mmCIF file of C-alpha atoms in Angstrom:
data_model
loop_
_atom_site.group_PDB
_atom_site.id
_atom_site.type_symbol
_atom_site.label_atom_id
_atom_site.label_comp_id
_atom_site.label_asym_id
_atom_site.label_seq_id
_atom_site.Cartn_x
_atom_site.Cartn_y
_atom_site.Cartn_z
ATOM 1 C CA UNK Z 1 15.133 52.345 13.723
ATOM 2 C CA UNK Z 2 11.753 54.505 13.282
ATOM 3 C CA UNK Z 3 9.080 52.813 15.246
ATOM 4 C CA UNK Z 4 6.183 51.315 13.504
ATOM 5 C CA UNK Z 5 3.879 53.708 15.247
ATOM 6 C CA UNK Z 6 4.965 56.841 16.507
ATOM 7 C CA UNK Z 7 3.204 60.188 17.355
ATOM 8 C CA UNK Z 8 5.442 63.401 16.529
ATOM 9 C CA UNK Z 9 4.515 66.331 18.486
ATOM 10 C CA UNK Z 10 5.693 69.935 17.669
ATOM 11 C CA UNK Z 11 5.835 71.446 21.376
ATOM 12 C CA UNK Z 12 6.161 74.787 19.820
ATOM 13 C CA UNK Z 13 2.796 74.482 18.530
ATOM 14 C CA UNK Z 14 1.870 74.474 22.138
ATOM 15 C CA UNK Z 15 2.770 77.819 23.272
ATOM 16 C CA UNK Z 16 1.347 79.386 19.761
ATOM 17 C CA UNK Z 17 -1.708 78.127 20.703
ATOM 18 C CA UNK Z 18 -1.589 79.718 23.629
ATOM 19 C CA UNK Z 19 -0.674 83.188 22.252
ATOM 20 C CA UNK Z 20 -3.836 82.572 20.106
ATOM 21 C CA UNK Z 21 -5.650 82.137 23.110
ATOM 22 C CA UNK Z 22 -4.488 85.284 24.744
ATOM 23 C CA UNK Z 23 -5.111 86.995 21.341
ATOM 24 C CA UNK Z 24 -9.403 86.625 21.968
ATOM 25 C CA UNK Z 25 -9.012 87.315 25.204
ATOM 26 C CA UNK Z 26 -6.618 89.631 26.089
ATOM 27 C CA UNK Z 27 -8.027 90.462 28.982
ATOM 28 C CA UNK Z 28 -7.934 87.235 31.016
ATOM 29 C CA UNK Z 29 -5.726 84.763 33.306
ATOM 30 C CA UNK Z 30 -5.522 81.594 31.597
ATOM 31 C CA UNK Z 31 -5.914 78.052 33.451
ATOM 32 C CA UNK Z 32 -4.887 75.865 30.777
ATOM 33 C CA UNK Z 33 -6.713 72.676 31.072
ATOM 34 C CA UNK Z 34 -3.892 69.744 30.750
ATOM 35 C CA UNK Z 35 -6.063 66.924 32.324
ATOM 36 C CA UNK Z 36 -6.627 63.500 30.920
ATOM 37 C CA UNK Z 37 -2.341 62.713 30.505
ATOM 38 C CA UNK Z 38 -2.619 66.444 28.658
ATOM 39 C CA UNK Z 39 -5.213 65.185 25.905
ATOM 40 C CA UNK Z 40 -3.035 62.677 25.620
ATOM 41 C CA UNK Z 41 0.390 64.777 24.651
ATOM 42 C CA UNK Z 42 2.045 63.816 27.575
ATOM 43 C CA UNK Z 43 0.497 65.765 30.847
ATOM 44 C CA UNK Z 44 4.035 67.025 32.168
ATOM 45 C CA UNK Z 45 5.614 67.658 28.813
ATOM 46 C CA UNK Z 46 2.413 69.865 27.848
ATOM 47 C CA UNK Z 47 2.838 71.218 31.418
ATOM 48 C CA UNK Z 48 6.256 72.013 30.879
ATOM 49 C CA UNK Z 49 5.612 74.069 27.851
ATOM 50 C CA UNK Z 50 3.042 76.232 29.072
ATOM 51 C CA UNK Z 51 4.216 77.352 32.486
ATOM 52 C CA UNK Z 52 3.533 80.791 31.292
ATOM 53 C CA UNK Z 53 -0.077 80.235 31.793
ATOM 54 C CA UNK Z 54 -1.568 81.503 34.975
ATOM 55 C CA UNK Z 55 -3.047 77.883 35.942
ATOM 56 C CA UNK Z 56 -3.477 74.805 34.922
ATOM 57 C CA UNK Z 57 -6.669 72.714 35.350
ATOM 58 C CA UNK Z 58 -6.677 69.093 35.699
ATOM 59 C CA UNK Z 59 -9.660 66.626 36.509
ATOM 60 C CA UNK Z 60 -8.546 64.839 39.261
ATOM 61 C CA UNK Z 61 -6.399 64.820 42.786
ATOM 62 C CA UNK Z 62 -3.959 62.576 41.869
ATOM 63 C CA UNK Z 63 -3.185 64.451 38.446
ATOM 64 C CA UNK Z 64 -2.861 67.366 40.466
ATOM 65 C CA UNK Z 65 -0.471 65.613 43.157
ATOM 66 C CA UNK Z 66 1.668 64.672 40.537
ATOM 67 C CA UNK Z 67 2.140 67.952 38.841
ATOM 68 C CA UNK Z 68 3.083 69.050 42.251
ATOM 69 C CA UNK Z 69 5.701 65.838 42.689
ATOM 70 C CA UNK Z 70 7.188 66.448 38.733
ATOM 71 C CA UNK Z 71 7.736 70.415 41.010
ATOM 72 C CA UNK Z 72 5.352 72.699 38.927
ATOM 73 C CA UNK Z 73 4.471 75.683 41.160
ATOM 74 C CA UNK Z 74 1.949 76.975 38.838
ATOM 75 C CA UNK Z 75 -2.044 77.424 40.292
ATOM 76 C CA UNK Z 76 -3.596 74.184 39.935
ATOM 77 C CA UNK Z 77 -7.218 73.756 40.032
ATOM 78 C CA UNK Z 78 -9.071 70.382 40.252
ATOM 79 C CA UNK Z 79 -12.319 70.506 38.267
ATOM 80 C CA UNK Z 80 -14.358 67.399 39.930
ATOM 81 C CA UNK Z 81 -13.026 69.248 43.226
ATOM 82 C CA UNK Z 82 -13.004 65.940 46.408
ATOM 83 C CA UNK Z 83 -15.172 63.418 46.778
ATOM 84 C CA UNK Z 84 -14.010 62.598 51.094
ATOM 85 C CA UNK Z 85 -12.120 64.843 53.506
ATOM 86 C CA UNK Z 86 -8.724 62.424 52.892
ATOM 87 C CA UNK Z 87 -8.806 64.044 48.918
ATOM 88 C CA UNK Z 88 -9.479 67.271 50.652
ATOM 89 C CA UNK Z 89 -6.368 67.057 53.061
ATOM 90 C CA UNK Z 90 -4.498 66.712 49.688
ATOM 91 C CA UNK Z 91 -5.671 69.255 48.430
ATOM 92 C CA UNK Z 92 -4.238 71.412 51.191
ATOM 93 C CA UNK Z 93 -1.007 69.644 51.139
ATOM 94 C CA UNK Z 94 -0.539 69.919 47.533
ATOM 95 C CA UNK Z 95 -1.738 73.663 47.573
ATOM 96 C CA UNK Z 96 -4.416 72.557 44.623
ATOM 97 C CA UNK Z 97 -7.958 74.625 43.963
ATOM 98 C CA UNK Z 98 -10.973 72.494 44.992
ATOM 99 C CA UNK Z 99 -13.837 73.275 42.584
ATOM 100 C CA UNK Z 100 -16.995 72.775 44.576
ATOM 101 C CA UNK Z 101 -19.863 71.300 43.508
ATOM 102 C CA UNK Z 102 -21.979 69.389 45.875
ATOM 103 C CA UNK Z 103 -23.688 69.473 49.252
ATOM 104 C CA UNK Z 104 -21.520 66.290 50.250
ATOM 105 C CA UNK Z 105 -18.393 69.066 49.721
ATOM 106 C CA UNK Z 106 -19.895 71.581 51.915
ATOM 107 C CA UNK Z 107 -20.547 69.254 54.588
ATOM 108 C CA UNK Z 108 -16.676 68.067 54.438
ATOM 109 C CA UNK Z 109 -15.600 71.811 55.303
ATOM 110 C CA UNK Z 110 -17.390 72.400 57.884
ATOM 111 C CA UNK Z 111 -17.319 69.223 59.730
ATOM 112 C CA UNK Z 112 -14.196 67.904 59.282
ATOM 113 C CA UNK Z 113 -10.784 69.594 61.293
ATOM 114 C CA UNK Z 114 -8.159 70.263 58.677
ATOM 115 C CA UNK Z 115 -5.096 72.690 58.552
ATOM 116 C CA UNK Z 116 -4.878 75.176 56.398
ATOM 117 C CA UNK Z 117 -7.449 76.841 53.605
ATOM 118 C CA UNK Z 118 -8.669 75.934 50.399
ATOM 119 C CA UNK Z 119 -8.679 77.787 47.714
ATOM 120 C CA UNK Z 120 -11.882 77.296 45.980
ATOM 121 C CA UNK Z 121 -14.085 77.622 42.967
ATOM 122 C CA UNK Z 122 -17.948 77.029 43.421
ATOM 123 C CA UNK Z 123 -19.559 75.856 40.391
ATOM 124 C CA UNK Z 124 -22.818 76.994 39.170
ATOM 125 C CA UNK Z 125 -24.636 74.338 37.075
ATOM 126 C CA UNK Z 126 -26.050 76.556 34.342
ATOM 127 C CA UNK Z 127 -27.585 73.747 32.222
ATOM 128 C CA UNK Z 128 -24.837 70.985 32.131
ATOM 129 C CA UNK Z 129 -26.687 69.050 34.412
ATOM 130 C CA UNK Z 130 -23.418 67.514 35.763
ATOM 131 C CA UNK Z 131 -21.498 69.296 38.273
ATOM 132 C CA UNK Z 132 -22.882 72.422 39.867
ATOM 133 C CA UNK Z 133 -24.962 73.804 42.343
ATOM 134 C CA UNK Z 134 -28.626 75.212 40.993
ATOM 135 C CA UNK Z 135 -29.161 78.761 41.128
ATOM 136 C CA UNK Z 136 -31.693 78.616 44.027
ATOM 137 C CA UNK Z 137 -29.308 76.732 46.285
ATOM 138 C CA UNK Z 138 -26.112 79.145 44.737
ATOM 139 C CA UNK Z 139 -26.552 81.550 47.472
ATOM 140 C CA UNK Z 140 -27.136 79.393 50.335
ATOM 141 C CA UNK Z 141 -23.142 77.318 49.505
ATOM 142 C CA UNK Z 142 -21.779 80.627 48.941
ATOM 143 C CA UNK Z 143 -22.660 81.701 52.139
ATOM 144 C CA UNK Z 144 -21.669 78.745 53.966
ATOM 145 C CA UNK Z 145 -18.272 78.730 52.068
ATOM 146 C CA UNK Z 146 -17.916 81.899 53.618
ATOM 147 C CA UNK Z 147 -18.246 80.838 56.837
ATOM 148 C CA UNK Z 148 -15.949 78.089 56.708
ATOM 149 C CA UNK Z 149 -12.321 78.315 58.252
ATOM 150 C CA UNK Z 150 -11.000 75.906 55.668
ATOM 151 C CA UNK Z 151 -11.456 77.865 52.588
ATOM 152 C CA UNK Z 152 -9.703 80.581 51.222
ATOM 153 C CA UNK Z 153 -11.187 84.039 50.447
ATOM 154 C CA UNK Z 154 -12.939 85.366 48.411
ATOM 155 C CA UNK Z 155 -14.550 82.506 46.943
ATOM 156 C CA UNK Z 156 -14.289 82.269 42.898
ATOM 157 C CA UNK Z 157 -17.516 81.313 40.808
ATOM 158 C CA UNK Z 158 -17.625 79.322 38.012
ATOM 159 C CA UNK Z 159 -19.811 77.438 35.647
ATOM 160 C CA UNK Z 160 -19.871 74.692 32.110
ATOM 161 C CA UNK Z 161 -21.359 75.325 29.253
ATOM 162 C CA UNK Z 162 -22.792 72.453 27.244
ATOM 163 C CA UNK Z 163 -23.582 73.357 24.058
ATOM 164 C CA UNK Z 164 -20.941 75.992 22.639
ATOM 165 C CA UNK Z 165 -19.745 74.217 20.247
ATOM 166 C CA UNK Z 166 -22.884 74.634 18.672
ATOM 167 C CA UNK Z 167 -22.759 78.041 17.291
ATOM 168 C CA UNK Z 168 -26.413 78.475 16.166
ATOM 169 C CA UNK Z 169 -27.891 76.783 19.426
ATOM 170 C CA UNK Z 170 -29.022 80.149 22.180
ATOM 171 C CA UNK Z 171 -28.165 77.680 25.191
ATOM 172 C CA UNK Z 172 -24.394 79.428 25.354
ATOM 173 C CA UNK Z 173 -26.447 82.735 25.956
ATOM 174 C CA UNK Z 174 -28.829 81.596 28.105
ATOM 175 C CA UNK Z 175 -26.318 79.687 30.539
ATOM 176 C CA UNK Z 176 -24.276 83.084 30.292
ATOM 177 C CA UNK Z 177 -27.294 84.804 31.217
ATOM 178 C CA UNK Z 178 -28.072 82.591 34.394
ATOM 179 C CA UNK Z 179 -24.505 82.607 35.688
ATOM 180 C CA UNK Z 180 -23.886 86.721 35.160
ATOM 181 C CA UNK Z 181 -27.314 86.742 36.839
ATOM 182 C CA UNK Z 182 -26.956 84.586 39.879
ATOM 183 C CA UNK Z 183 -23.409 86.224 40.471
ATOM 184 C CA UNK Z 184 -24.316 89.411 40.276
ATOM 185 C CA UNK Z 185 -23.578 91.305 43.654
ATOM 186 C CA UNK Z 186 -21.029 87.888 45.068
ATOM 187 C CA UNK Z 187 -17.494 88.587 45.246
ATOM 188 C CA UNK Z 188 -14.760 86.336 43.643
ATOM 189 C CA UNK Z 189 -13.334 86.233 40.267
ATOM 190 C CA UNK Z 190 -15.052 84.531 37.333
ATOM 191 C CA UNK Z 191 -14.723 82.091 35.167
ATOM 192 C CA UNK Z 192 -16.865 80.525 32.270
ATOM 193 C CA UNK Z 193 -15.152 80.152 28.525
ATOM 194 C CA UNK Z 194 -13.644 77.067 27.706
ATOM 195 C CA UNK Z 195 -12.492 76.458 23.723
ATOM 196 C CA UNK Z 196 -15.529 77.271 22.217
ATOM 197 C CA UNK Z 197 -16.188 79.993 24.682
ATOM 198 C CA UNK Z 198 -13.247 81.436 23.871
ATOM 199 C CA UNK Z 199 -12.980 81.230 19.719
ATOM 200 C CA UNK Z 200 -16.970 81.679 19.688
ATOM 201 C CA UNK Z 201 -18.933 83.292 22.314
ATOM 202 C CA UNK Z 202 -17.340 87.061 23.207
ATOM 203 C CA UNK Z 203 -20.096 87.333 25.888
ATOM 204 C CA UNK Z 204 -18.343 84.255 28.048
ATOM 205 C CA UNK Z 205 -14.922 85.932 28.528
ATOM 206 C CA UNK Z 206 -14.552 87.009 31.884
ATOM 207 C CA UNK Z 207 -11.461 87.149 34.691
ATOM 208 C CA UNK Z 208 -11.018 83.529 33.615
ATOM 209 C CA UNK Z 209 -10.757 81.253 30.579
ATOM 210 C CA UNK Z 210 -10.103 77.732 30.509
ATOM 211 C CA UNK Z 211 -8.816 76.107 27.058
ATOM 212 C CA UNK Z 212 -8.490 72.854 26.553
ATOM 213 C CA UNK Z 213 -8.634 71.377 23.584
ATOM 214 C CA UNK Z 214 -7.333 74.390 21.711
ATOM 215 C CA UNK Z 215 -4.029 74.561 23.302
ATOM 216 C CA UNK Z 216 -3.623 71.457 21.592
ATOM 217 C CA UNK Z 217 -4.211 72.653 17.754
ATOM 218 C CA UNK Z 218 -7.557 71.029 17.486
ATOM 219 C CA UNK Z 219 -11.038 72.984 16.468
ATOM 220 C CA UNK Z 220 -13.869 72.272 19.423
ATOM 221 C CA UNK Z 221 -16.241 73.253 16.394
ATOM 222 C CA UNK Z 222 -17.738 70.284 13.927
ATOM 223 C CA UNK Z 223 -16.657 70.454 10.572
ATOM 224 C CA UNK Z 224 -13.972 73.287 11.378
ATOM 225 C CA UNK Z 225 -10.335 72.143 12.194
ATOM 226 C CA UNK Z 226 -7.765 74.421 14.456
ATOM 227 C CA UNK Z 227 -5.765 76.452 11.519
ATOM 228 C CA UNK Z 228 -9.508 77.916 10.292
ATOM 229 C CA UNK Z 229 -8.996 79.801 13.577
ATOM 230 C CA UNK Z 230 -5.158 80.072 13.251
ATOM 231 C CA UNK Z 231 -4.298 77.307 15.354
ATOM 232 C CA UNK Z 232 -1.774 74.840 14.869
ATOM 233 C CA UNK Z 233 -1.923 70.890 15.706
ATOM 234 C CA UNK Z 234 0.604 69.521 18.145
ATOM 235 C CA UNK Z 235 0.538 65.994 17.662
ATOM 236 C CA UNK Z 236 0.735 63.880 13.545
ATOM 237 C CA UNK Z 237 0.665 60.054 14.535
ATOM 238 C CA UNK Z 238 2.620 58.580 11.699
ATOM 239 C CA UNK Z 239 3.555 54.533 10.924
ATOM 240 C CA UNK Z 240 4.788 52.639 7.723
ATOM 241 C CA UNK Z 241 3.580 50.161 5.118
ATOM 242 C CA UNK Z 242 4.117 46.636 6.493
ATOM 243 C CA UNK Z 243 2.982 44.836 2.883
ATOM 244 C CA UNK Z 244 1.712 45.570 -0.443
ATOM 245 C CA UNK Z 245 -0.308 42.810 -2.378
ATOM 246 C CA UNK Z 246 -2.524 42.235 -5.004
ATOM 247 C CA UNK Z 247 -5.709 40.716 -4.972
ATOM 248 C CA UNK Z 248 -8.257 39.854 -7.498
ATOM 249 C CA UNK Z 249 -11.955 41.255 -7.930
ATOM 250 C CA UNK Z 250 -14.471 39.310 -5.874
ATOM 251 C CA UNK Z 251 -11.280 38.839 -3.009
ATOM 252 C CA UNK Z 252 -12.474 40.010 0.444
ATOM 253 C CA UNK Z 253 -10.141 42.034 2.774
ATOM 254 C CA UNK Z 254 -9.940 42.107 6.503
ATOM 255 C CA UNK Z 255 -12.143 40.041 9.610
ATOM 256 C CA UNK Z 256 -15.749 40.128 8.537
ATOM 257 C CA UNK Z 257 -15.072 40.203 4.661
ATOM 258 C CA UNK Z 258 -16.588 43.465 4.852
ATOM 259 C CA UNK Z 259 -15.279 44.956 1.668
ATOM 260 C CA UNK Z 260 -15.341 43.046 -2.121
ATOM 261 C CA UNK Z 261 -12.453 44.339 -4.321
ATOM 262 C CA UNK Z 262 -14.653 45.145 -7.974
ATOM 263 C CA UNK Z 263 -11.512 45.218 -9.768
ATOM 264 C CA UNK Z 264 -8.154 43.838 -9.556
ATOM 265 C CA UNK Z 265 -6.504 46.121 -6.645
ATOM 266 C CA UNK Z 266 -2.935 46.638 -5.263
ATOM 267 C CA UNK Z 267 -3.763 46.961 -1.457
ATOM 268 C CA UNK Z 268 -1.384 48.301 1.516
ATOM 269 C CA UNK Z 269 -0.562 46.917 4.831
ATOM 270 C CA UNK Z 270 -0.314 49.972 7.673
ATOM 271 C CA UNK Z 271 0.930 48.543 10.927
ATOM 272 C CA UNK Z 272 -1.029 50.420 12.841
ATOM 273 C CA UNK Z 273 -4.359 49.560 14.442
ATOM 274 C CA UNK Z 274 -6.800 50.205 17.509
ATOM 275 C CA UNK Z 275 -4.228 48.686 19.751
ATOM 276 C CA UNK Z 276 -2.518 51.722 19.154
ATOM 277 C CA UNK Z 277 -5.608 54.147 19.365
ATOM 278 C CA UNK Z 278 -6.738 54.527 15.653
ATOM 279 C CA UNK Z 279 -10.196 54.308 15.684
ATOM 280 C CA UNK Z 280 -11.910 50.730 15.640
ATOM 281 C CA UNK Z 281 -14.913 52.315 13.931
ATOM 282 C CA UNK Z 282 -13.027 54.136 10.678
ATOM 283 C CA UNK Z 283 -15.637 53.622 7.409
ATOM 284 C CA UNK Z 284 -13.930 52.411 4.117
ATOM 285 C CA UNK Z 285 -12.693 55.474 2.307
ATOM 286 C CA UNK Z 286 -11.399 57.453 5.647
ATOM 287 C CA UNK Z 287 -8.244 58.988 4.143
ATOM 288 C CA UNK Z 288 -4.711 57.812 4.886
ATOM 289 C CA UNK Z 289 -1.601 59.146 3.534
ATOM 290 C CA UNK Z 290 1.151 57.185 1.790
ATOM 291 C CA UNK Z 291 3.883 59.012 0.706
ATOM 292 C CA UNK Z 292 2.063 62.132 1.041
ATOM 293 C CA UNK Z 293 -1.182 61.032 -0.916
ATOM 294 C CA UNK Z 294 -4.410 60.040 -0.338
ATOM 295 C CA UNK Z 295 -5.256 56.649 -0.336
ATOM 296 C CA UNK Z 296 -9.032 55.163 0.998
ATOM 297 C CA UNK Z 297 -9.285 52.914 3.968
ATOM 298 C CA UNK Z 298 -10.560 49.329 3.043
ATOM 299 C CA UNK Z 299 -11.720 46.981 5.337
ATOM 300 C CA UNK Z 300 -12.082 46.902 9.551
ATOM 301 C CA UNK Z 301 -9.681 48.215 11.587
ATOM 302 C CA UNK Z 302 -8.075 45.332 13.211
ATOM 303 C CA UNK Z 303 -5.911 45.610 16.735
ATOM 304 C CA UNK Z 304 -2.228 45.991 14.452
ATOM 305 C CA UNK Z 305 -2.915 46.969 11.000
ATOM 306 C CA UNK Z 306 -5.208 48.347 8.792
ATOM 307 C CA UNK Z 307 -5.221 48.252 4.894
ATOM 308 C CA UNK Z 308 -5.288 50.940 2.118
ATOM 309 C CA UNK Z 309 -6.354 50.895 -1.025
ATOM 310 C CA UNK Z 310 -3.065 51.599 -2.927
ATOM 311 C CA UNK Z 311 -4.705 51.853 -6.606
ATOM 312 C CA UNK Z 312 -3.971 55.560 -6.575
ATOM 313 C CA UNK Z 313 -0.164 55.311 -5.379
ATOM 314 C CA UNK Z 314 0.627 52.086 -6.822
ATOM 315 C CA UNK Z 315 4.274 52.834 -6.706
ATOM 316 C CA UNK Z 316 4.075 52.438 -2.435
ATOM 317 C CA UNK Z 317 6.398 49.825 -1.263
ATOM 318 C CA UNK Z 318 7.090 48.165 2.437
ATOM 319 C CA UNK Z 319 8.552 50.713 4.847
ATOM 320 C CA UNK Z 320 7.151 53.634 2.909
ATOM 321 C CA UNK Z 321 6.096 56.404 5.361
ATOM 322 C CA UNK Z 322 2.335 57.103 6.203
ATOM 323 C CA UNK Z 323 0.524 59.577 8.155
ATOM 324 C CA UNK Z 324 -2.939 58.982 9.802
ATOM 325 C CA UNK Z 325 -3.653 62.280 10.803
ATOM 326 C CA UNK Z 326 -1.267 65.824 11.077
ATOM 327 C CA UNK Z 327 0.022 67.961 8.077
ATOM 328 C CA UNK Z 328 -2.108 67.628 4.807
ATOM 329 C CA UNK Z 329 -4.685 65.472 6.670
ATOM 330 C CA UNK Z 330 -6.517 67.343 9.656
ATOM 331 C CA UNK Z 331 -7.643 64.771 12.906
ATOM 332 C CA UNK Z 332 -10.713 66.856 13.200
ATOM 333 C CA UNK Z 333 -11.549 65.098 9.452
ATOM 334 C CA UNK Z 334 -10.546 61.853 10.656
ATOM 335 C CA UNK Z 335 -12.737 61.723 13.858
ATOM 336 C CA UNK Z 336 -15.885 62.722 11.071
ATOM 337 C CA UNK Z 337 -15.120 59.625 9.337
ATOM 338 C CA UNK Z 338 -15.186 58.000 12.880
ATOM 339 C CA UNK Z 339 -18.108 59.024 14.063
ATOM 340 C CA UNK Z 340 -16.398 60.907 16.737
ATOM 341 C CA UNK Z 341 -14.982 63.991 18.526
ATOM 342 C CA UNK Z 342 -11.006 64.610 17.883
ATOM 343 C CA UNK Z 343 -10.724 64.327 21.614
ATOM 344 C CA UNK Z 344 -11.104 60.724 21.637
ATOM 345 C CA UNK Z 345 -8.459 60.290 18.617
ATOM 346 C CA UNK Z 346 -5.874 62.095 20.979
ATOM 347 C CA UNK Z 347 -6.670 61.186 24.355
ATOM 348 C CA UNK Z 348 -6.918 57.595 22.956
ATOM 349 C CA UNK Z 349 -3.323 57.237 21.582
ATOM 350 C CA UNK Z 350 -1.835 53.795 23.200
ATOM 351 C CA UNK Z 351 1.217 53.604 24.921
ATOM 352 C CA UNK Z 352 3.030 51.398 22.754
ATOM 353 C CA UNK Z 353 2.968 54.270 20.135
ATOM 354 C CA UNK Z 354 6.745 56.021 20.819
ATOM 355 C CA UNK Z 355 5.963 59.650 21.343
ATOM 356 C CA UNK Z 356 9.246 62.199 19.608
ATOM 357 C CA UNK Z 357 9.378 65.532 20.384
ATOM 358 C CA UNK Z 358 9.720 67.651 17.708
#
């Protein structure tokens, strides 16, 4: 029996996207970024489809540990690096990158004994404000990197950007700018583009790019979704009609009794809800498809179900097929109507939602 919830997701999709990416930068060894449970595809299924990228990225030890456990061999670099010198003895266990980032880091090398060396990536904070060293103090950690038994040479450089998805905002230059400038004369490879480095700002490709939410079909641009740069989505997230009803005009629909009906209206019942990561926040009129056409949201998103507005596919019956977001109905214009980012919509996809490969 098809679940009431279910995500589809088109693995081939995966390594297209990843031909894309080597298509803008040919030049380059790709660290695909697969952290957060792979955007929430499934972190060793997405891993397992893109093994022909140079390295993967991932956010954390333990996501790193257990790429190494599932038996990937690829390059794995951890992007908030360790935070104590038992995460860094992973590290050298596991064979994982250590981006570094912090005095506390630096201090961990060269104090603590530990077998082995590190490969590393210091982090330049360019204008993120997050991870990262400042320029003035760049020099100073590089140097002491260097001098430290525990980590591999040369030492690779790296830095954020915080803005490029903004296409019109010069911050993406002027971070560029810093980081070729406080680089200049250090050995070590390079690495600065993530998605919207990589589909929009030429000047950030370097030895290194790091996509992320690309690989996964979506546009990192607002108001532009993946196949406007010849991407293709990976995951639809599909359920059925639970009900159809009528009510009369001046009925209420949903917690709150947020929205009237103005006419009589034939209304839908999707089982589907923010228990199983649709967004909690979805205005009336965010698009839904039954049977292939658009209907409007109508009322709150509750934790199970939602309800459409079925006045323009009247014919819909209980168990008829709906799609939230994929083919015909971009999640890039769904997380607009959400007041969000698309990341959130995939990321945030429950586990009682059955996942099929497709």
């Amino acid at each position: 029996m098809t679940p009431a919830a279910y995500a589809v997701l088109n693995l081939d999709s995966v390594q297209h996207n990843l031909s894309v990416v080597r298509r803008y930068a040919p030049d380059a060894k790709v660290m695909a970024v697969i952290k957060a449970n792979g955007y929430g595809h499934g972190m060793l299924r997405i891993a397992e489809v893109l093994q022909q990228a140079d390295a993967f990225a991932v956010a954390r030890v333990d996501e790193g540990i257990r790429l190494r456990k599932a038996g990937f061999k690829n390059r794995i670099a951890v992007l908030e690096g360790f935070t104590c010198c038992e995460e860094l003895a992973e590290l050298l266990l596991y064979q994982l990158d250590a981006v570094v980032h912090s005095l506390a880091q630096l201090e961990i090398f060269e104090t603590h004994a530990v077998t082995g060396a590190c490969a590393v990536w210091l982090k330049l904070d360019t204008g993120m404000n997050r991870l990262g060293f400042k320029a003035k103090e760049f020099g100073s950690a590089y140097r002491r990197l260097t001098e430290c038994a525990a980590v591999k040479q040369p030492i690779n450089l790296m830095t954020h950007f915080a803005s490029a998805d903004e296409l019109n905002d010069a911050k993406t230059l002027t971070q560029i700018s810093l980081f070729n400038e406080t680089v200049a004369g250090f050995s070590g490879q390079r690495s600065l583009a993530n998605s919207a480095g990589i589909l929009g700002w030429k000047q950030s490709l370097s030895d290194w790019v790091r996509p992320g939410v690309m690989l996964y079909g979506i546009s990192p641009f607002p108001g532009l979704t993946g196949l406007q740069h010849g991407l293709r989505p990976v995951m639809a997230l599909h359920s059925r009609l639970i009900a159809v009803k009528r009510i009369d005009a001046g009925e209420t629909v949903g917690y709150g009794g947020s929205w009237t009906a103005e006419k009589p209206t034939t209304l839908g019942v999707v089982a589907i809800g923010y228990g199983d990561g649709y967004p909690r926040y979805a205005k009336v009129g965010t698009p839904v498809l039954v049977n292939g056409r658009r209907v409007p949201l109508i009322g709150r998103v509750s934790m199970d179900m939602i309800t459409v507005d079925l006045e323009a596919g009247a014919d819909a019956k209980p168990g008829d097929p709906v799609t939230l977001w994929g083919e015909g109905l971009p999640v890039e214009e769904i997380a607009l109507w959400a007041d969000t980012i698309p990341y959130t919509l995939v990321c945030g996809v429950t586990q009682r939602v059955r996942v099929i490969e497709n």
